[in-house]
Coordinates of C-alpha atoms and ligand atoms in Angstrom, one line a residue:
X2 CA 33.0 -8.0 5.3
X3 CA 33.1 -7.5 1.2
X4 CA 32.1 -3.8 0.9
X5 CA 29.0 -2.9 -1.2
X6 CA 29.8 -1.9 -4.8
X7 CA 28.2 1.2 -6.6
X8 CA 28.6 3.0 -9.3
X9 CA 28.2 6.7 -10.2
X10 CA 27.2 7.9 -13.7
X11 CA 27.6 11.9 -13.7
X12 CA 29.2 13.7 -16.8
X13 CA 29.8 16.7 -14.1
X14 CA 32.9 16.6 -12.7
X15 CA 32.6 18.2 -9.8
X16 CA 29.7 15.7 -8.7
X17 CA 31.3 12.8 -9.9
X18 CA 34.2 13.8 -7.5
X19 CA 31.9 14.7 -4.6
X20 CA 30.0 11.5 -4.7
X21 CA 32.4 9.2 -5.0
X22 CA 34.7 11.0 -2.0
X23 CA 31.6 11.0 0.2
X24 CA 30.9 7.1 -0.5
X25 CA 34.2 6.1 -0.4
X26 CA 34.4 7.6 3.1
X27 CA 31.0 5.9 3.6
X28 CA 33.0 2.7 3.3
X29 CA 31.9 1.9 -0.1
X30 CA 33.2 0.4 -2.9
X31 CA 33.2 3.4 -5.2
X32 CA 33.0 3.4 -9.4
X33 CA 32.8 6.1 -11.4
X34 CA 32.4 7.2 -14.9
X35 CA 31.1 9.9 -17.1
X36 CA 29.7 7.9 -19.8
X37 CA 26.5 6.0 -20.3
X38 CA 28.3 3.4 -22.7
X39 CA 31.1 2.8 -20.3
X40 CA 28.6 2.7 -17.4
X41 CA 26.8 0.0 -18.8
X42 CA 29.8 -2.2 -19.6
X43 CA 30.5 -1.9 -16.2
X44 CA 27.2 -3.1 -15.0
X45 CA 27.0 -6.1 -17.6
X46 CA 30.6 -7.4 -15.8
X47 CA 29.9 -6.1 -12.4
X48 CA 26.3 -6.3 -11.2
X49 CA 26.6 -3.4 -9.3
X50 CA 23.5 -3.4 -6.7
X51 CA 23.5 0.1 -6.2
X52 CA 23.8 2.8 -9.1
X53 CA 23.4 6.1 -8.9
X54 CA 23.0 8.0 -12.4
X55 CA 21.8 10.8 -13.5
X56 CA 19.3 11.4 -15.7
X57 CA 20.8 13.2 -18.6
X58 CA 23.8 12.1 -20.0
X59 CA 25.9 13.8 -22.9
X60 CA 26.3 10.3 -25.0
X61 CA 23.6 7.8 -26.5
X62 CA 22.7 6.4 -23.7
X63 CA 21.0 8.5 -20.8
X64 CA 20.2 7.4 -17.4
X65 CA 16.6 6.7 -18.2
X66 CA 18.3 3.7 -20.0
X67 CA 20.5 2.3 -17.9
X68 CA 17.7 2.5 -15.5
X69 CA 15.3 0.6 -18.0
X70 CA 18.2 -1.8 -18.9
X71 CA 19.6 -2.6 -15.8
X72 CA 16.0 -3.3 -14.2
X73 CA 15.7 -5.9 -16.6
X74 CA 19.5 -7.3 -16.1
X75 CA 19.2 -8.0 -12.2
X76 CA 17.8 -5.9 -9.5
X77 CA 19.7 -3.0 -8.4
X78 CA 18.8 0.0 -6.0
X79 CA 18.4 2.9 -8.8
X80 CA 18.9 6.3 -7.1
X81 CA 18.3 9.2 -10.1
X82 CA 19.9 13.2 -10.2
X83 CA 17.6 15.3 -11.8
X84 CA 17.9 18.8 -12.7
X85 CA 15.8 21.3 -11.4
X86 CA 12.1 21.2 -13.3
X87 CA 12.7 17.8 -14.4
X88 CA 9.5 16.5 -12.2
X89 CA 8.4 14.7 -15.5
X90 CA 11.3 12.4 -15.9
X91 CA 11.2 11.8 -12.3
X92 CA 7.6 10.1 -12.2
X93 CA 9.1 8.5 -15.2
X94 CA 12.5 7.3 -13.4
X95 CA 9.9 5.9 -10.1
X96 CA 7.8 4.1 -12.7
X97 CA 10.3 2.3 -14.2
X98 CA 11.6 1.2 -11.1
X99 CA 14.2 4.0 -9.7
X100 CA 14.7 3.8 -5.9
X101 CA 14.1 7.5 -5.8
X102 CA 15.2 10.3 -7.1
X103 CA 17.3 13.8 -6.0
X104 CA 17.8 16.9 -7.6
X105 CA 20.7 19.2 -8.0
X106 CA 22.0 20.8 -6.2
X107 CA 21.9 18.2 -3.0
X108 CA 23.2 18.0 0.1
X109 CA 25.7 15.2 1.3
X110 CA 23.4 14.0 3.9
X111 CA 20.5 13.6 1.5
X112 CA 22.7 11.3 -0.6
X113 CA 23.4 9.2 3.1
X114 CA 20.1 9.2 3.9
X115 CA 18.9 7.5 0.3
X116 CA 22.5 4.8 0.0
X117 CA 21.4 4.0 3.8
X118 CA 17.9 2.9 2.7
X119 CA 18.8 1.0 -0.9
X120 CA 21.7 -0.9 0.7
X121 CA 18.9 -2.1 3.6
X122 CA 16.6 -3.0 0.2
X123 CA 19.4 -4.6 -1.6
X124 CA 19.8 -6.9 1.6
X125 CA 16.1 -7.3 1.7
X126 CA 16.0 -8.3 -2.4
X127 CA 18.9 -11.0 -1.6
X128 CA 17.7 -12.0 1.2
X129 CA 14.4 -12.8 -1.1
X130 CA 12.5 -10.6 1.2
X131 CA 12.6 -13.3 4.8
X132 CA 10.4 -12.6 7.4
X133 CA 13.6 -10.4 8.9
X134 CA 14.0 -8.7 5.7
X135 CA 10.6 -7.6 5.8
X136 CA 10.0 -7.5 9.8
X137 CA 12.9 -4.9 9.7
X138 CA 10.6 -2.6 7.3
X139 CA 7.2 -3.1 8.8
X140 CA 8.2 -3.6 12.4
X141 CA 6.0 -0.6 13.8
X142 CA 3.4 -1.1 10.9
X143 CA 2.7 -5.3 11.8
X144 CA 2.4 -6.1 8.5
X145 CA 2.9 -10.4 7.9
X146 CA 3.8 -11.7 4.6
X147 CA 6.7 -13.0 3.3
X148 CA 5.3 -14.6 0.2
X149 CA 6.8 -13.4 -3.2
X150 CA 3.9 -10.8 -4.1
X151 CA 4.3 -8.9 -0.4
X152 CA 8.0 -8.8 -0.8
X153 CA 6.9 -6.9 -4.3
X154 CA 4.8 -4.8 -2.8
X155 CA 6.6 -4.3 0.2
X156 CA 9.5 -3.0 -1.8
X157 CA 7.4 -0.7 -3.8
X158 CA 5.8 0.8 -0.6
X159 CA 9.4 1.3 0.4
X160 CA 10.3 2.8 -2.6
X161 CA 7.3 5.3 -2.5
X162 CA 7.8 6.5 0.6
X163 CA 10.4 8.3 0.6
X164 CA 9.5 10.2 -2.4
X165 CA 6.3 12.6 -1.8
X166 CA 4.8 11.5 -5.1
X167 CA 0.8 10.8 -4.4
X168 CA 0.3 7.2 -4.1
X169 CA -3.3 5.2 -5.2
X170 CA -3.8 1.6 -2.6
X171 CA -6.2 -0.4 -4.5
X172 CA -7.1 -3.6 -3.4
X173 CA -10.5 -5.8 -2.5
X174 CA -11.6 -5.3 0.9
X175 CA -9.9 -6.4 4.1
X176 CA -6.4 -6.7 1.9
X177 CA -4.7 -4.4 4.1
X178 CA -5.1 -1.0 2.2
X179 CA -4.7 0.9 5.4
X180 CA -2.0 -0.8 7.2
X181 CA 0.5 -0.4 4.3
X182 CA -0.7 3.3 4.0
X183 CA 0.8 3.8 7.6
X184 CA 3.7 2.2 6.9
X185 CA 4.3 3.5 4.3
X186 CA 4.1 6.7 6.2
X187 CA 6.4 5.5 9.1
X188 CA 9.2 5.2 6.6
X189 CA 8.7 8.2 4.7
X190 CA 10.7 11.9 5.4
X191 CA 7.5 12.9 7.0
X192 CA 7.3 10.1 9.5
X193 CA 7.0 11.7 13.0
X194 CA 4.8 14.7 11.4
X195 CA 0.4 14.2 11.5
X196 CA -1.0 11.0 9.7
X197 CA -4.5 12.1 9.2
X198 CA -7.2 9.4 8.3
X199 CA -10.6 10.2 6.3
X200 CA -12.9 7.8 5.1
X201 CA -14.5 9.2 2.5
X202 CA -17.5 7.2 2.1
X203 CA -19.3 7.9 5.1
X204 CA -19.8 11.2 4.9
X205 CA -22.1 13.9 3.0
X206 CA -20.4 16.0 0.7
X207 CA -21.0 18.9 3.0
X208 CA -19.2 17.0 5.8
X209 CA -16.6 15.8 3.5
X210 CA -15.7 19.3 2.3
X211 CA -15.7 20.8 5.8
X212 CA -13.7 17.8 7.0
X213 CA -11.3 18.2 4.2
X214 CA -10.9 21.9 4.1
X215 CA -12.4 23.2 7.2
X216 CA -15.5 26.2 7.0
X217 CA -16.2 29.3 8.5
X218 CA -19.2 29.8 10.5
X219 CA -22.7 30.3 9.6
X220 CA -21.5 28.6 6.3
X221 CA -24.2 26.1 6.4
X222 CA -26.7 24.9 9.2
X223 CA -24.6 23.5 12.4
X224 CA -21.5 25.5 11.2
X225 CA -21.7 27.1 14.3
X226 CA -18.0 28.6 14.5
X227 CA -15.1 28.2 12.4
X228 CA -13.4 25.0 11.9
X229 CA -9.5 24.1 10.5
X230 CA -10.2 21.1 8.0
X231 CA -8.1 18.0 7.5
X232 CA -5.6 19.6 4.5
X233 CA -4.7 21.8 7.7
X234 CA -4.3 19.6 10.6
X235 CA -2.2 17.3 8.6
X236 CA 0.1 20.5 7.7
X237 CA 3.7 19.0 7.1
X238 CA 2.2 15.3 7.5
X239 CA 0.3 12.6 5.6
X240 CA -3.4 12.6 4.8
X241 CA -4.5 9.6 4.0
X242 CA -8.1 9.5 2.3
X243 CA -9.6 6.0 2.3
X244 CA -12.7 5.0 0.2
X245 CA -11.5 7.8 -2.5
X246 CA -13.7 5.9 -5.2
X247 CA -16.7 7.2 -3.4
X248 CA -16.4 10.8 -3.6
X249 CA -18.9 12.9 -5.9
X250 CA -18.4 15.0 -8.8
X251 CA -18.0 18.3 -7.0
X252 CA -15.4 17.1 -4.1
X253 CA -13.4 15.6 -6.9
X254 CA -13.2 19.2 -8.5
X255 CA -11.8 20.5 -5.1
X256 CA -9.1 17.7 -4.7
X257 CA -8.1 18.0 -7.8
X258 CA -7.5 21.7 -7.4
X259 CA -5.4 20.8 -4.2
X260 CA -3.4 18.6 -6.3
X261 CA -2.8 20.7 -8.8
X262 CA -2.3 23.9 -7.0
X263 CA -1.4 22.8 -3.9
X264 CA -4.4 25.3 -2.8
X265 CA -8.1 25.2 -1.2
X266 CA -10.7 27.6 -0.2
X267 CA -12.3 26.8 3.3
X268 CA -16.4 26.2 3.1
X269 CA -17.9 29.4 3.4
X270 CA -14.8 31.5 3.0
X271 CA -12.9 33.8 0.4
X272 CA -9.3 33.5 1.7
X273 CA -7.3 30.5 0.0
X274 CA -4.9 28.4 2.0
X275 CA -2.0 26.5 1.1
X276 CA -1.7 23.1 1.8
X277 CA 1.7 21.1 2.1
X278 CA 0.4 17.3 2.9
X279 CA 1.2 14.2 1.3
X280 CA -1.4 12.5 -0.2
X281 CA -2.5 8.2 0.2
X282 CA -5.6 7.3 -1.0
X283 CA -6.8 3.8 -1.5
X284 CA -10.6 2.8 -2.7
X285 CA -11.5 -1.0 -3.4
X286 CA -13.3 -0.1 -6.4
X287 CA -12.0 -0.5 -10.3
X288 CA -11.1 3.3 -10.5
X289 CA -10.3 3.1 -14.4
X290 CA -13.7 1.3 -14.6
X291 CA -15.8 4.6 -13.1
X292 CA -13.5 6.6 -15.0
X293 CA -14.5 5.0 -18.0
X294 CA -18.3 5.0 -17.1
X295 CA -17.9 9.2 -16.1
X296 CA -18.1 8.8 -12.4
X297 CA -14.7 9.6 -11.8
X298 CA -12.3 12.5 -13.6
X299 CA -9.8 11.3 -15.5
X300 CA -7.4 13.9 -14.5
X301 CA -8.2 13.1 -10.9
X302 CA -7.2 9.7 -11.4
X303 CA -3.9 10.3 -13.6
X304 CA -3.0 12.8 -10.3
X305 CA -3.7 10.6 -7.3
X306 CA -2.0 7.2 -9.7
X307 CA 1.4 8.9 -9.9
X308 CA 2.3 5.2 -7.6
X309 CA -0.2 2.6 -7.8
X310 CA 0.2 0.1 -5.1
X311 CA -1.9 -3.2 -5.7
X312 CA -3.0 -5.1 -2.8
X313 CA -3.2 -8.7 -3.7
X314 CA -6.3 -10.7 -2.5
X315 CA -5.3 -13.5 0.1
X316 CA -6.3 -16.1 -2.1
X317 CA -3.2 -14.9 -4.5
X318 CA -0.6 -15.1 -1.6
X319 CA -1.8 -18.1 0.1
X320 CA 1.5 -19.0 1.2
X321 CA 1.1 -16.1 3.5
X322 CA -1.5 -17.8 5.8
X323 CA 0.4 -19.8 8.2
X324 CA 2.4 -16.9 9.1
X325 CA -0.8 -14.8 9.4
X326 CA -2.4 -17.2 11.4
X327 CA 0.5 -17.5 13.8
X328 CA 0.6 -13.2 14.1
X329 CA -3.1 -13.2 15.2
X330 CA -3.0 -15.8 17.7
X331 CA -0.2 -14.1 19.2
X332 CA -1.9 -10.7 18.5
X333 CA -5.3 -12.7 20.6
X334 CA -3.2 -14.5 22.8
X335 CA -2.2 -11.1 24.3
X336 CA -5.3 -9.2 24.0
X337 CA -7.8 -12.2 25.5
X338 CA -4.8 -13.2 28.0
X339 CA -4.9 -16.7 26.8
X340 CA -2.5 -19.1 25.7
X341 CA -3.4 -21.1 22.9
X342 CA -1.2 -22.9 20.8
X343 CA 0.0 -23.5 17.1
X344 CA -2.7 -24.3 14.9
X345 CA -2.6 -28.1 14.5
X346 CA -1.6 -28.9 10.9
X347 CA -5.1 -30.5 9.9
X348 CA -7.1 -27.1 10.7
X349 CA -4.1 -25.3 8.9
X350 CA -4.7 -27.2 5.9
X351 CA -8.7 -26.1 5.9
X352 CA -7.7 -22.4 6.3
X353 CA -5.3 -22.9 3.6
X354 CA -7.8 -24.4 0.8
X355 CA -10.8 -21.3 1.2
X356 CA -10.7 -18.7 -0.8
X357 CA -10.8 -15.8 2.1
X358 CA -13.6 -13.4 0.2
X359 CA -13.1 -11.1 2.8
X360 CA -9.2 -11.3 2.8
X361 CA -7.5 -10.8 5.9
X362 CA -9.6 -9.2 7.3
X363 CA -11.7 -12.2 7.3
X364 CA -9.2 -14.3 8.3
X365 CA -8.6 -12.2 11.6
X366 CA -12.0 -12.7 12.7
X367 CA -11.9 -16.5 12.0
X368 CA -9.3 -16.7 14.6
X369 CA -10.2 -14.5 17.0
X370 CA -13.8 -16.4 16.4
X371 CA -12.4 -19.5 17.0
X372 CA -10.1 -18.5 20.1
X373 CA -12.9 -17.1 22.2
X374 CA -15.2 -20.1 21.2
X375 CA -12.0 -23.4 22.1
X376 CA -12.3 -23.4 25.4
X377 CA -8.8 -24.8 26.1
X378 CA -5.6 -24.4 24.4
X379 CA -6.3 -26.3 21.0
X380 CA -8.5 -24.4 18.1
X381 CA -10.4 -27.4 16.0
X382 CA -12.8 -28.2 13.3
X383 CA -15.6 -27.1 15.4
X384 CA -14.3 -23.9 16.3
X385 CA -14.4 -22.9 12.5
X386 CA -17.6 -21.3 10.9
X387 CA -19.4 -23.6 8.9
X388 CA -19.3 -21.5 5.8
X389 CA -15.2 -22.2 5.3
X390 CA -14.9 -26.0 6.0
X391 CA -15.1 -27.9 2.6
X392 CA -18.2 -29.6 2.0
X393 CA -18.6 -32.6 0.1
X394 CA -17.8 -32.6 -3.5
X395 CA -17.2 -29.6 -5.0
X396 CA -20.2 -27.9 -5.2
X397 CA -21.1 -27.3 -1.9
X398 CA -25.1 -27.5 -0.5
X399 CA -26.7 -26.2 2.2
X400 CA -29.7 -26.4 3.7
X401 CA -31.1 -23.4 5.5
X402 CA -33.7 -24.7 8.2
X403 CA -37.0 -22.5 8.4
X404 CA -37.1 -19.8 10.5
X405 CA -33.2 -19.1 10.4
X406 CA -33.2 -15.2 10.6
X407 CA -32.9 -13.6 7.1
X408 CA -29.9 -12.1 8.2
X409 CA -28.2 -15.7 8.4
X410 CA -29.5 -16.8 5.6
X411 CA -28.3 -13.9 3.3
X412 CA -24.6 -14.8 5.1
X413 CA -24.6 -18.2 4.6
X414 CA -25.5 -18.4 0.8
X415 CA -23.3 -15.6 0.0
X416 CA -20.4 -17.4 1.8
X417 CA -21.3 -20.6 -0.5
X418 CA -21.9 -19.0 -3.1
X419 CA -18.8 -17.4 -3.1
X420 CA -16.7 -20.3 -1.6
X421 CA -18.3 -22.0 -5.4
X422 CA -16.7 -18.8 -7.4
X423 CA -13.7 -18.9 -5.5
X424 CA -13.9 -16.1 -4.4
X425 CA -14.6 -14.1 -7.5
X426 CA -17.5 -11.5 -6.2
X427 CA -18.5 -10.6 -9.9
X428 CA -19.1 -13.9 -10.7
X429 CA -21.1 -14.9 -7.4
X430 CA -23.3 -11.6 -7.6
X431 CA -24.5 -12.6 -11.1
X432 CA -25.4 -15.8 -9.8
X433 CA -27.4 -14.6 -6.9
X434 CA -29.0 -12.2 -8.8
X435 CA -27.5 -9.1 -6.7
X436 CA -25.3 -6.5 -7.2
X437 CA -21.8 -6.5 -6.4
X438 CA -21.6 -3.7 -4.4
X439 CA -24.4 -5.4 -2.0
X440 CA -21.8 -8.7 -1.7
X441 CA -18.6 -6.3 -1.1
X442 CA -21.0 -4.2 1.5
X443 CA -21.9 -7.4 3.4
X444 CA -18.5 -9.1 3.2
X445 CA -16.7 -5.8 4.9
X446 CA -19.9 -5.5 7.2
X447 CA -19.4 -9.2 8.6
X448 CA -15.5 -8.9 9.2
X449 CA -16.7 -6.7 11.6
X450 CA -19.7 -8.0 13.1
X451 CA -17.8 -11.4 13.4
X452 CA -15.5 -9.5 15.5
X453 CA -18.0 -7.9 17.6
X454 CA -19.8 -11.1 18.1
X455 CA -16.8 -12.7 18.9
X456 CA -15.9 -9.9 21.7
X457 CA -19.2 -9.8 23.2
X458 CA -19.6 -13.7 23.6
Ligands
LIG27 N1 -0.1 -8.2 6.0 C1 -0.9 -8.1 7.2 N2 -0.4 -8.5 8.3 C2 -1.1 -8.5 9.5 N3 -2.3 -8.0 9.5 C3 -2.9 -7.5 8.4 C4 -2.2 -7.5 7.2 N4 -3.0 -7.0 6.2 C5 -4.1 -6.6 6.9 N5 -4.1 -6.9 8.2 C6 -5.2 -6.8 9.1 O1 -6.4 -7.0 8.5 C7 -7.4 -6.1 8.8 C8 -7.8 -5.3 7.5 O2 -6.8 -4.5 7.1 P1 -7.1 -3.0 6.5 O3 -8.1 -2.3 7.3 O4 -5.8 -2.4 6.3 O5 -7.7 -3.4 5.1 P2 -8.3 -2.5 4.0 O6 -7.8 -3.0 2.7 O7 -8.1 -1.1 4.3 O8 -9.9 -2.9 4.0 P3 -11.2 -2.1 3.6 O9 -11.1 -1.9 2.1 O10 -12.3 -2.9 4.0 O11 -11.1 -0.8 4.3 C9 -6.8 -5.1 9.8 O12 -7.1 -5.6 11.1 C10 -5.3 -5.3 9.6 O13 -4.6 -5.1 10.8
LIG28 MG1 -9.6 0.4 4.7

């Protein structure tokens, strides 16, 4: 097998040497030079798919650029060497694309570890992310997709993890926020240490702050002894706060403060704790909006954005679906211990043209819906809920007999009225007359109570 070309950019001699012995005895094929302009000569003829560079150089051009430039040439694994205290460039180096970055002085195996992990990318880029590109990264995670927009993401996640910069999941609903929050955790240095979930919406800021940062008793009513908080029992791990657009005024304060000091004072207390936890947030709402309207900081925004991963809505990876569709009938197919086949190519089509408001999510439910309601092997039309078959023409009608209970009702005309926006929940809450959050609140309440209903029948 042709051995994987990289080159090193290092005007210090002593690390040139170093790297280029270690991944020569990696079984690499090793160049190396001191100067930007040579390096990117080298890269315009070679396409080299890994480089490693660091940051500063002495000539024109520094590593930033041949970061920026060679991006925009091909697609190469990027890993940067920083010096100490050059955190800035760092974020800089990640947002432009870098694979990660190290600082000086490292160790041998930290090197490995990163050439490891870009040469499994590289094969995942060429292989234009395939199923066994991506099953490789998101085997213990079960995430599906192969479609153009999750091998982007998928990538980025990969890219993220490793680094311990904060990372900001936004997406609608149902997108899958959570699950690539765990694997992005499962690949990151602190795999194997606590992944602590909080959903920050549910709870009163009381609760939230106790949950986040533990109390002390007697520190408010039902504080009746003294409680470690999440920053503490994730220690080492991954905290992961979901629904992070939700949090008042005064919690943000507190985050912040753990963000930028790495510090927090326990509810009740006087005795400040240090916290060493990696941060994932993800929150379905238009952050920059609330930031421009005041209901979220700025500053908190700009800390917890260092990597924003963007969850695309189903309806923009449709290509995804058949795959999807095949993972949770095998997912049901195993949990109900049935054995239902392949969805015939006629149903597929249907599933295909709606617009999934609900995202996955939604789509999960629809199956698992339709499995417990076929009573044989073969999911059809009348398996589907009404609201997702095409109805005649384009605008669809419904008629909502009397006596239907409200609750029904509300689902059904939402639905349509959605299914007539295409999915756009803006657009179909103006038209209703409601506001979006009530449509986003009643589209993640039914992908659960279609499940339920589903189980319990
Ligand atoms: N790519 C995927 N492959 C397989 N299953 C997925 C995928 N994405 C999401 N799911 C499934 O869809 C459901 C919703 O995903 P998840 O809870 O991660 O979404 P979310 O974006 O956090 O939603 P919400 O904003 O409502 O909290 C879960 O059951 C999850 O397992
Ligand atoms: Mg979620």
């Amino acid at each position: 097998m042709e051995k994987t070309k990289i080159l090193i950019v290092e005007d210090e001699e002593v690390y040139r040497k170093v790297l280029s012995n270690t991944l020569r005895e990696h079984g690499l094929d090793v160049q190396a030079t001191e100067s930007g302009e040579e390096a990117w000569e080298l890269i315009k003829q070679h396409r080299f798919p890994l480089i490693i560079s660091d940051i500063r150089l002495s000539g024109k051009i520094s590593g930033m650029d041949i970061l920026r430039d060679a991006k925009e040439l091909y697609n190469p694994s990027v890993l940067m060497i920083t010096a100490f205290g050059e955190i800035e460039m760092a974020v800089e180096a990640m947002k432009l694309g870098a694979f990660d970055y190290i600082t000086k002085p490292f160790e041998v195996e930290d090197i490995l570890k990163n050439i490891d992990r870009m040469i499994l990318q590289q094969k995942i880029i060429s292989d234009h992310l395939l199923p066994s590109g991506l099953e490789e990264l998101s085997k213990n995670a079960g995430i599906v997709g192969s479609s153009r927009k999750m091998c982007d993401l998928m990538n980025m996640a990969l890219k993220a993890a490793n680094t311990d910069a904060t990372i900001l999941i936004t997406g609608e609903s149902g997108t899958g926020k959570e699950l690539i929050a765990k694997a992005i955790y499962q690949n990151s240095s602190r795999k194997g240490r606590e992944f602590v979930a909080i959903n920050c919406a549910t709870l009163t800021d009381e609760f939230l702050e106790s949950a986040l940062f533990g109390h002390v008793k007697g520190s408010y009513t039902g504080a009746i002894k003294d409680k470690i908080g999440l920053f503490e029992k994730a220690d080492g791990g991954t905290l992961f706060m979901d629904e992070v657009g939700d949090i008042s005024k005064s919690i943000q304060a507190k985050i912040l403060r753990v963000l930028q000091e790495r510090e927090y004072i326990p509810l009740g207390s006087t005795e400040t704790k240090k916290a060493n936890v990696r941060i994932i947030a993800a929150t379905n709402k238009e952050l920059l909006e609330s930031v421009k309207n005041g209901e979220f900081r700025e500053d908190l925004y700009y800390r917890l954005n260092v990597i924003n991963i963007v969850m695309p809505p189903l309806r923009e990876r449709k290509p995804d679906i058949p795959l999807l569709i095949n993972h949770f009938i095998k997912k049901f197919n195993d949990k109900l211990n049935r054995k239902v086949a392949p969805i015939a190519p006629e149903i597929e089509e249907i599933l295909m043209e709606y617009d999934w408001p609900g995202n996955i999510r939604e789509l999960e439910n629809v199956i698992e819906r339709a499995m417990v309601l076929c009573p044989g092997n073969k999911i059809s039309r009348k398996h589907l809920p009404g609201s997702i078959i095409p109805g005649k023409g384009d605008v669809p009608s419904i008629t909502i007999a009397p006596g239907t209970p409200w609750k029904e009702a509300e689902k059904e005309l939402i639905m349509q009225t959605l299914q007539l926006t295409k999915g756009n929940k803006q657009e179909a809450a103006k038209m209703l007359g409601i506001s979006l959050r009530k449509i986003e609140y009643r589209v993640k309440e039914w992908g659960i109570t279609c499940g339920q209903k589903a189980n319990g029948n």
